[in-house]
XYZ file of C-alpha atoms in Angstrom:
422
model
C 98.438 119.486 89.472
C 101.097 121.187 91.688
C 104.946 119.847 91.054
C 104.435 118.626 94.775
C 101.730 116.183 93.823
C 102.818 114.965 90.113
C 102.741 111.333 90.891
C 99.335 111.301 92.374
C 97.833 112.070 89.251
C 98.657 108.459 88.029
C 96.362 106.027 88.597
C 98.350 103.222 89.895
C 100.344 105.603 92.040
C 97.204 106.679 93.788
C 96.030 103.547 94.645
C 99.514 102.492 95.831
C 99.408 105.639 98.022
C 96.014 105.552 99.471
C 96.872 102.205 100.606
C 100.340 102.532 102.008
C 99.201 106.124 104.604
C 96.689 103.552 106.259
C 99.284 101.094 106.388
C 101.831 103.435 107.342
C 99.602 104.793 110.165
C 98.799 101.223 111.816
C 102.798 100.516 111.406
C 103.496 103.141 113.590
C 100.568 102.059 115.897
C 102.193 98.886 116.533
C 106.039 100.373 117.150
C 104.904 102.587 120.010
C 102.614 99.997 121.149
C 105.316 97.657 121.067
C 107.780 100.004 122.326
C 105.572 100.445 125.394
C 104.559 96.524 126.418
C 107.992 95.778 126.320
C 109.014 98.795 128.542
C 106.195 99.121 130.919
C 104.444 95.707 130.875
C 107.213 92.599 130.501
C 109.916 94.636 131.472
C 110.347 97.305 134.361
C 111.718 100.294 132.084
C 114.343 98.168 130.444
C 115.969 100.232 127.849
C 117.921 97.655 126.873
C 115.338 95.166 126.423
C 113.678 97.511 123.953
C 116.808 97.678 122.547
C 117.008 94.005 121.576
C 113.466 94.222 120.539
C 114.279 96.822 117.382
C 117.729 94.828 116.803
C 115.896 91.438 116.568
C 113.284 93.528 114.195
C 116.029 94.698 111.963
C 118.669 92.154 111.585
C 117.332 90.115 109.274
C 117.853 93.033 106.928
C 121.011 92.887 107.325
C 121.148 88.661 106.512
C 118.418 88.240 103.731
C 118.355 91.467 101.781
C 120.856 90.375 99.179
C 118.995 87.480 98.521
C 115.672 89.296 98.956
C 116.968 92.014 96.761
C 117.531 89.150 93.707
C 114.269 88.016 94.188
C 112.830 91.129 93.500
C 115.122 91.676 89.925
C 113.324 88.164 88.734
C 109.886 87.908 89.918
C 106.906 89.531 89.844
C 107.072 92.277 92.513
C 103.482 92.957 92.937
C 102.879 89.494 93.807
C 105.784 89.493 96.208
C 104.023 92.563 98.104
C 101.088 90.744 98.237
C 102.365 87.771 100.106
C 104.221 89.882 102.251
C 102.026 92.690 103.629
C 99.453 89.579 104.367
C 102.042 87.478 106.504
C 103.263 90.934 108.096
C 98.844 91.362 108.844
C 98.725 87.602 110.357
C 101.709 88.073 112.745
C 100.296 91.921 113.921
C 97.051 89.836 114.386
C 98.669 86.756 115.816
C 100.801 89.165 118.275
C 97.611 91.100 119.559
C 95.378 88.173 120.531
C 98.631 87.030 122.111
C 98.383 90.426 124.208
C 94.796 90.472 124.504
C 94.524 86.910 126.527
C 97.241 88.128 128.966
C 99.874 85.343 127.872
C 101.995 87.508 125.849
C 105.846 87.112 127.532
C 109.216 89.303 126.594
C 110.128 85.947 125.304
C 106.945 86.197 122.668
C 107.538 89.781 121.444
C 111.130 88.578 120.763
C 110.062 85.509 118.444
C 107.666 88.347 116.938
C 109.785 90.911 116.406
C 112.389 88.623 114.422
C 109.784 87.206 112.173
C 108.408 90.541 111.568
C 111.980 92.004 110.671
C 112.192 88.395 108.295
C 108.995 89.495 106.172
C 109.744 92.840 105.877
C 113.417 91.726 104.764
C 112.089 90.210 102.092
C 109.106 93.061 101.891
C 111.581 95.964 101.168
C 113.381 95.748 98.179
C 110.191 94.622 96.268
C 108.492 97.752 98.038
C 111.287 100.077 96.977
C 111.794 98.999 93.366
C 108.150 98.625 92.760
C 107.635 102.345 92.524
C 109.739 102.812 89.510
C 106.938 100.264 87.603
C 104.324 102.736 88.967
C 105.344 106.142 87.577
C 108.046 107.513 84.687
C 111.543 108.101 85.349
C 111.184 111.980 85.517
C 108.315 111.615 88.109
C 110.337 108.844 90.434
C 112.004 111.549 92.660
C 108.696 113.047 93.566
C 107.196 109.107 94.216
C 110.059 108.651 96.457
C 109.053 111.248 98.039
C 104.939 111.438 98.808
C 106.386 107.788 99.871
C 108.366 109.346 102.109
C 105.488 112.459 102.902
C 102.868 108.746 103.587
C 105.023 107.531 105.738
C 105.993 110.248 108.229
C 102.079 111.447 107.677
C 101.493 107.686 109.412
C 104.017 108.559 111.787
C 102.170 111.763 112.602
C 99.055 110.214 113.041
C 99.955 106.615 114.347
C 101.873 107.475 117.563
C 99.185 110.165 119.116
C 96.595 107.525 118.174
C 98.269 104.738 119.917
C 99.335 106.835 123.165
C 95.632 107.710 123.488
C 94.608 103.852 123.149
C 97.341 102.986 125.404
C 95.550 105.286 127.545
C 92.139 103.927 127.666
C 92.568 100.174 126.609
C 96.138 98.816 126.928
C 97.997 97.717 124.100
C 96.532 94.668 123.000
C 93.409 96.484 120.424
C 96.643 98.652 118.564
C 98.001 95.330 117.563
C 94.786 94.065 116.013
C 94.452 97.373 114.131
C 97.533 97.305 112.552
C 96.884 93.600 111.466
C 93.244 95.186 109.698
C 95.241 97.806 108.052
C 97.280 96.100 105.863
C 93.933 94.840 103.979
C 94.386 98.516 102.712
C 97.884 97.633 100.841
C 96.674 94.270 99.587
C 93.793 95.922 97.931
C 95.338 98.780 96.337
C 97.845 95.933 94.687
C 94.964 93.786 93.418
C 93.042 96.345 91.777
C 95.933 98.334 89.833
C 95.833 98.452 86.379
C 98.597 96.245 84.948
C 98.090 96.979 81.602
C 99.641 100.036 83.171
C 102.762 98.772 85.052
C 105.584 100.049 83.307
C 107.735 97.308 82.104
C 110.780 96.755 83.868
C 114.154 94.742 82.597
C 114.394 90.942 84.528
C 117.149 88.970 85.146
C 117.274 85.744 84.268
C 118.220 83.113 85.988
C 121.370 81.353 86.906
C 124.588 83.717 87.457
C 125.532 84.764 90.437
C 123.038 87.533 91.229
C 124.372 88.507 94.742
C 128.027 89.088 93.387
C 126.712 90.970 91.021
C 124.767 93.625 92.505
C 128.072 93.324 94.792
C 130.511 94.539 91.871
C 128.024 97.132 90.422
C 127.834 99.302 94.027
C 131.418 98.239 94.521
C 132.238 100.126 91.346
C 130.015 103.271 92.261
C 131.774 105.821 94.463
C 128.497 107.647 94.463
C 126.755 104.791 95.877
C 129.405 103.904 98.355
C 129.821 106.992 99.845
C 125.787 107.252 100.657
C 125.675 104.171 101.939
C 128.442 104.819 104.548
C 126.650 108.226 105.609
C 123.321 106.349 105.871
C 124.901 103.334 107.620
C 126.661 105.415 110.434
C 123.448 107.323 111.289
C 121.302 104.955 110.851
C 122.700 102.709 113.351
C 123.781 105.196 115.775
C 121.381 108.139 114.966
C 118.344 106.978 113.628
C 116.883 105.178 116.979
C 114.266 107.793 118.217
C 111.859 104.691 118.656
C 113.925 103.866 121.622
C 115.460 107.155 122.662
C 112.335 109.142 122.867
C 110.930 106.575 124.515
C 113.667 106.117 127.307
C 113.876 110.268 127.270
C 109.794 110.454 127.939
C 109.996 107.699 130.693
C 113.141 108.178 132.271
C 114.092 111.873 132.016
C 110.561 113.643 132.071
C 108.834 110.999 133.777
C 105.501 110.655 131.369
C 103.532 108.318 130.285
C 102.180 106.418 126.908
C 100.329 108.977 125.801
C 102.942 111.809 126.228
C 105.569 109.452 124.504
C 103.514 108.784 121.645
C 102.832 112.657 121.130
C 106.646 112.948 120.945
C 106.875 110.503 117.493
C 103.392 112.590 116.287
C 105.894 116.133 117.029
C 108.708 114.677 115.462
C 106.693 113.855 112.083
C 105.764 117.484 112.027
C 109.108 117.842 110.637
C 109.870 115.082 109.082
C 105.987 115.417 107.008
C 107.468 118.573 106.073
C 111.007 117.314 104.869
C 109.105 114.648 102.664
C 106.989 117.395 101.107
C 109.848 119.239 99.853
C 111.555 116.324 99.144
C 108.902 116.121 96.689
C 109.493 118.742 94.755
C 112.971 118.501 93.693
C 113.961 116.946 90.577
C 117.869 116.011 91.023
C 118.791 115.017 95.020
C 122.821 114.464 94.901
C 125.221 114.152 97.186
C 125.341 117.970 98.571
C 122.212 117.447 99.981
C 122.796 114.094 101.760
C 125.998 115.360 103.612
C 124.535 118.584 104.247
C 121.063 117.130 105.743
C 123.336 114.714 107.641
C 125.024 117.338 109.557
C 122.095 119.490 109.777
C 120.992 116.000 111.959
C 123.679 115.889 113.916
C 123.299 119.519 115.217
C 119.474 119.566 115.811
C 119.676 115.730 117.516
C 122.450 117.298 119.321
C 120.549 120.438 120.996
C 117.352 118.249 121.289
C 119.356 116.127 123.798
C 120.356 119.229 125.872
C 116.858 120.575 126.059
C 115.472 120.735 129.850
C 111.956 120.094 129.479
C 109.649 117.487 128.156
C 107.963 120.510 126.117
C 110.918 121.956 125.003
C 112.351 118.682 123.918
C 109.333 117.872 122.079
C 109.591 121.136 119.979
C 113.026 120.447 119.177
C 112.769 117.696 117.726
C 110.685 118.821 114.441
C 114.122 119.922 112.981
C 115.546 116.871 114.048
C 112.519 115.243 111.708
C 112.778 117.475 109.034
C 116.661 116.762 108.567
C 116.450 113.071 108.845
C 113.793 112.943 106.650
C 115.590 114.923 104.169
C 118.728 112.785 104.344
C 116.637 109.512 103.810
C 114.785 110.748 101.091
C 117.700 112.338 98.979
C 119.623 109.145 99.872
C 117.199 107.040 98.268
C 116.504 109.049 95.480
C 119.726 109.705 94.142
C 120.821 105.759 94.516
C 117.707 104.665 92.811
C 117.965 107.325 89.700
C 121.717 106.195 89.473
C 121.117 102.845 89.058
C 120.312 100.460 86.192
C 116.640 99.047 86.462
C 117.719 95.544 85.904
C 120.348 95.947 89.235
C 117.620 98.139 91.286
C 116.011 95.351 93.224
C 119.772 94.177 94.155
C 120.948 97.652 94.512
C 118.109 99.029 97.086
C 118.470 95.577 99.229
C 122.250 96.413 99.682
C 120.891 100.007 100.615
C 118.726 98.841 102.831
C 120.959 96.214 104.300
C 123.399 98.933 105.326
C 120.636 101.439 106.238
C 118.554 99.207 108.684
C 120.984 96.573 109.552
C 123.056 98.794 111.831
C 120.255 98.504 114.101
C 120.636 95.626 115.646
C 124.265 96.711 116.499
C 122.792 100.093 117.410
C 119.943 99.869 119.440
C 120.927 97.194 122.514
C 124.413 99.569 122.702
C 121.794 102.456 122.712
C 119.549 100.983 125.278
C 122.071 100.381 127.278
C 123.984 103.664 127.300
C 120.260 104.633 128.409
C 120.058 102.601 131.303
C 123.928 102.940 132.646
C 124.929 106.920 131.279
C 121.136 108.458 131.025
C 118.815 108.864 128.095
C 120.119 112.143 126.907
C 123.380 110.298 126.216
C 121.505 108.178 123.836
C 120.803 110.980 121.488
C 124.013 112.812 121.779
C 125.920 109.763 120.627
C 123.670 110.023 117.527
C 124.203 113.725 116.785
C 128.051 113.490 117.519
C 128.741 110.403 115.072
C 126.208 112.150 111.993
C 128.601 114.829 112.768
C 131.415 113.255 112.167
C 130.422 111.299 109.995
C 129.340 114.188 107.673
C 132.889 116.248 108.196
C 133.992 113.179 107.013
C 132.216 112.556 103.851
C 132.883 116.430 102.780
C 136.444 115.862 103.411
C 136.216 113.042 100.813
C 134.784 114.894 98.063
C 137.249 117.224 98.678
C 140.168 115.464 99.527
C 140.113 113.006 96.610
C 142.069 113.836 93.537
C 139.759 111.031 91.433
C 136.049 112.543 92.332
C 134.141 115.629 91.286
C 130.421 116.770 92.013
C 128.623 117.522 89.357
C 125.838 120.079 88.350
C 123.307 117.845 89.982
C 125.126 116.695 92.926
C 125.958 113.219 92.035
C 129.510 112.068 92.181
C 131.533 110.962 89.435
C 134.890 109.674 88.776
C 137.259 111.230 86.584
C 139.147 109.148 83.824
C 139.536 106.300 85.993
C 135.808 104.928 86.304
C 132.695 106.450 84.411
C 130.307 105.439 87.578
C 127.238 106.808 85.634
C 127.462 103.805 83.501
C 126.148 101.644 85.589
C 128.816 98.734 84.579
C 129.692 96.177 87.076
């Protein structure tokens, strides 16, 4: 099987796949759907209302993904993923009859949208960690990233399919959808073969589990530093659910199914970035600075561009450097760490990754309503810029830190950080 593919060849891994690029597809249904009731519907193009929307969806990975991230190190993660992805089914289904029967209010999408973002809290750490029981060590960078390639292949797919059912029905029937495709994920997880799981290291209880994933990251450099790139752009950079929507309405004047095209575009690149994610064996920390400022520039020229259609072409670089930055961040922190800290480890990621956005998208919306949409995206490109000068200056800068061969950072003399102490 080609390099690209490795992990599919594992049973388990299949399953988990097949599953999660239906899943992935109806997810990104639902967030232009979403996206659009708010915008068009309950709202009359208030940017800042989607704005609160995504914040509301994303804080509470911010609040509960320490704890969420120690429930995953103890218990059964499978189990946890089954519980979740069918709550995260009953609310998409809940949500769309809600929508259907014409009673749906801003007020309703709000309540929604937090206890979506409160499953998935709880969802993502057991997601994350569960692919290291799926597939070896040496095949985990290429599982992270045919996740990654399912995911943006949903996001290719979902968006042109829910502009076009925008189109013709309203929004109402992409909720529903997305509620049936979750069945897909449940399945996959009740038919593995757990004989096959590989084992992983639990902690027990009592301690202070929270602290303790707390002082492991705090004494990782490596870690630290990605989590600062990956916290700055993701909560000033990494809002294209709201900018491209505010760019498509406001700037070019088009409709649902033109906006949804844009996120279908944009996952041209970023489908691409996951696929050669893929293939590499070592991401480090080269790669993550690099891809960030590669963001920053592309995000930067996409805001400038004068037309929908040239807008729309520009931003499959902007795709395929995000995506690369995401993926290599990810990676690297979950080959770095222990297995018995990874649960606690990939909440923290996640907490800083998604739990800028609730900080990030109302100021975003709102610099879209009062200084224009492209203003939105600039802000994005400018800070990954910045943010990546910064980061290189760092490495460079600091007497105690070397890259090595593969691109991960360690500490001379002072603290091993490969150790994975605490």
């Amino acid at each position: 099987m080609s390099p690209t593919f490795r992990a599919l060849s594992i049973h388990n891994y299949r399953l988990w796949a097949t599953g999660a690029i239906v899943s992935n597809t109806g997810t990104w249904m639902q967030r232009v759907a979403q996206d659009w009731l708010v915008l068009t519907q309950l709202t009359h193009n208030s940017g800042t209302a989607v704005g609160v929307t995504t914040g509301l969806q994303f804080a509470p990975a911010l609040l509960l993904s320490p704890t969420a991230g120690a429930l995953a190190d103890r218990v059964d993660r499978r189990k946890v993923l089954v519980a979740t992805q069918t709550s995260l089914g009953v609310l998409a289904a809940a949500l769309g009859v809600l929508v259907l029967t014409n009673v749906a209010q801003l007020w309703h999408v709000y309540v929604f949208a937090l206890l979506l973002g409160t499953v998935s809290a709880i969802d993502a750490p057991a997601r994350q960690a569960f692919v290291s029981e799926l597939v070896p060590t040496d095949v985990l960078p290429n599982a992270v990233g045919l996740n990654s390639a399912s995911f943006h292949a949903g996001r290719l797919i979902g968006p042109g399919i829910a502009g076009l059912l925008i189109h013709w029905f309203s929004t109402g029937p992409v909720f529903i959808i997305n509620a049936i495709s979750f069945a897909a994920v449940v399945t996959s997880l009740t038919r593995m073969r757990l004989g096959e799981l590989r084992a992983q290291p639990r902690r027990a209880r009592g301690g202070h589990a929270i602290r303790e994933g707390l002082s492991y990251v705090r004494h990782r450099p490596d870690i630290l530093l990605t989590m600062v790139i990956v916290g700055m752009i993701g909560t000033f950079g990494l809002n294209f659910q709201v900018t491209t929507a505010l760019m498509a309405r406001l700037v070019f004047d088009k409709g649902a199914g033109e906006y949804g095209l844009l996120g279908s575009i944009m996952a041209i690149g970023s489908l691409a970035g996951a696929l050669l994610a893929a293939r590499r064996e070592h991401p480090g920390m080269r790669l993550v600075i690099g891809a960030a400022f590669a963001f920053g520039v592309f995000a930067t020229i996409a805001a400038l561009m004068p037309t929908y259609e040239l807008f729309a072409v520009a931003l499959i670089p902007v795709g395929l450097s995000s995506l690369t930055l995401m993926t290599s961040a990810n990676a690297s922190v979950q080959l770095s760490t222990d297995p018995i800290m990874r649960g606690r480890v990939m909440a923290l990621y996640i907490a800083v990754f998604m739990g800028g956005t609730p900080i990030g998208s109302p100021i975003i919306g709102w610099i879209g309503e009062n200084f224009g949409a492209r203003w939105t995206i600039l802000l994005g490109g400018g800070v990954a810029i910045v943010t990546a000068l910064g980061a290189a200056a760092w490495l460079v800068l600091h007497d105690g830190v070397r890259v090595n061969v593969r691109g991960t950072v360690t500490q001379r003399e002072r603290v091993e950080v490969g150790s994975g102490g605490s």
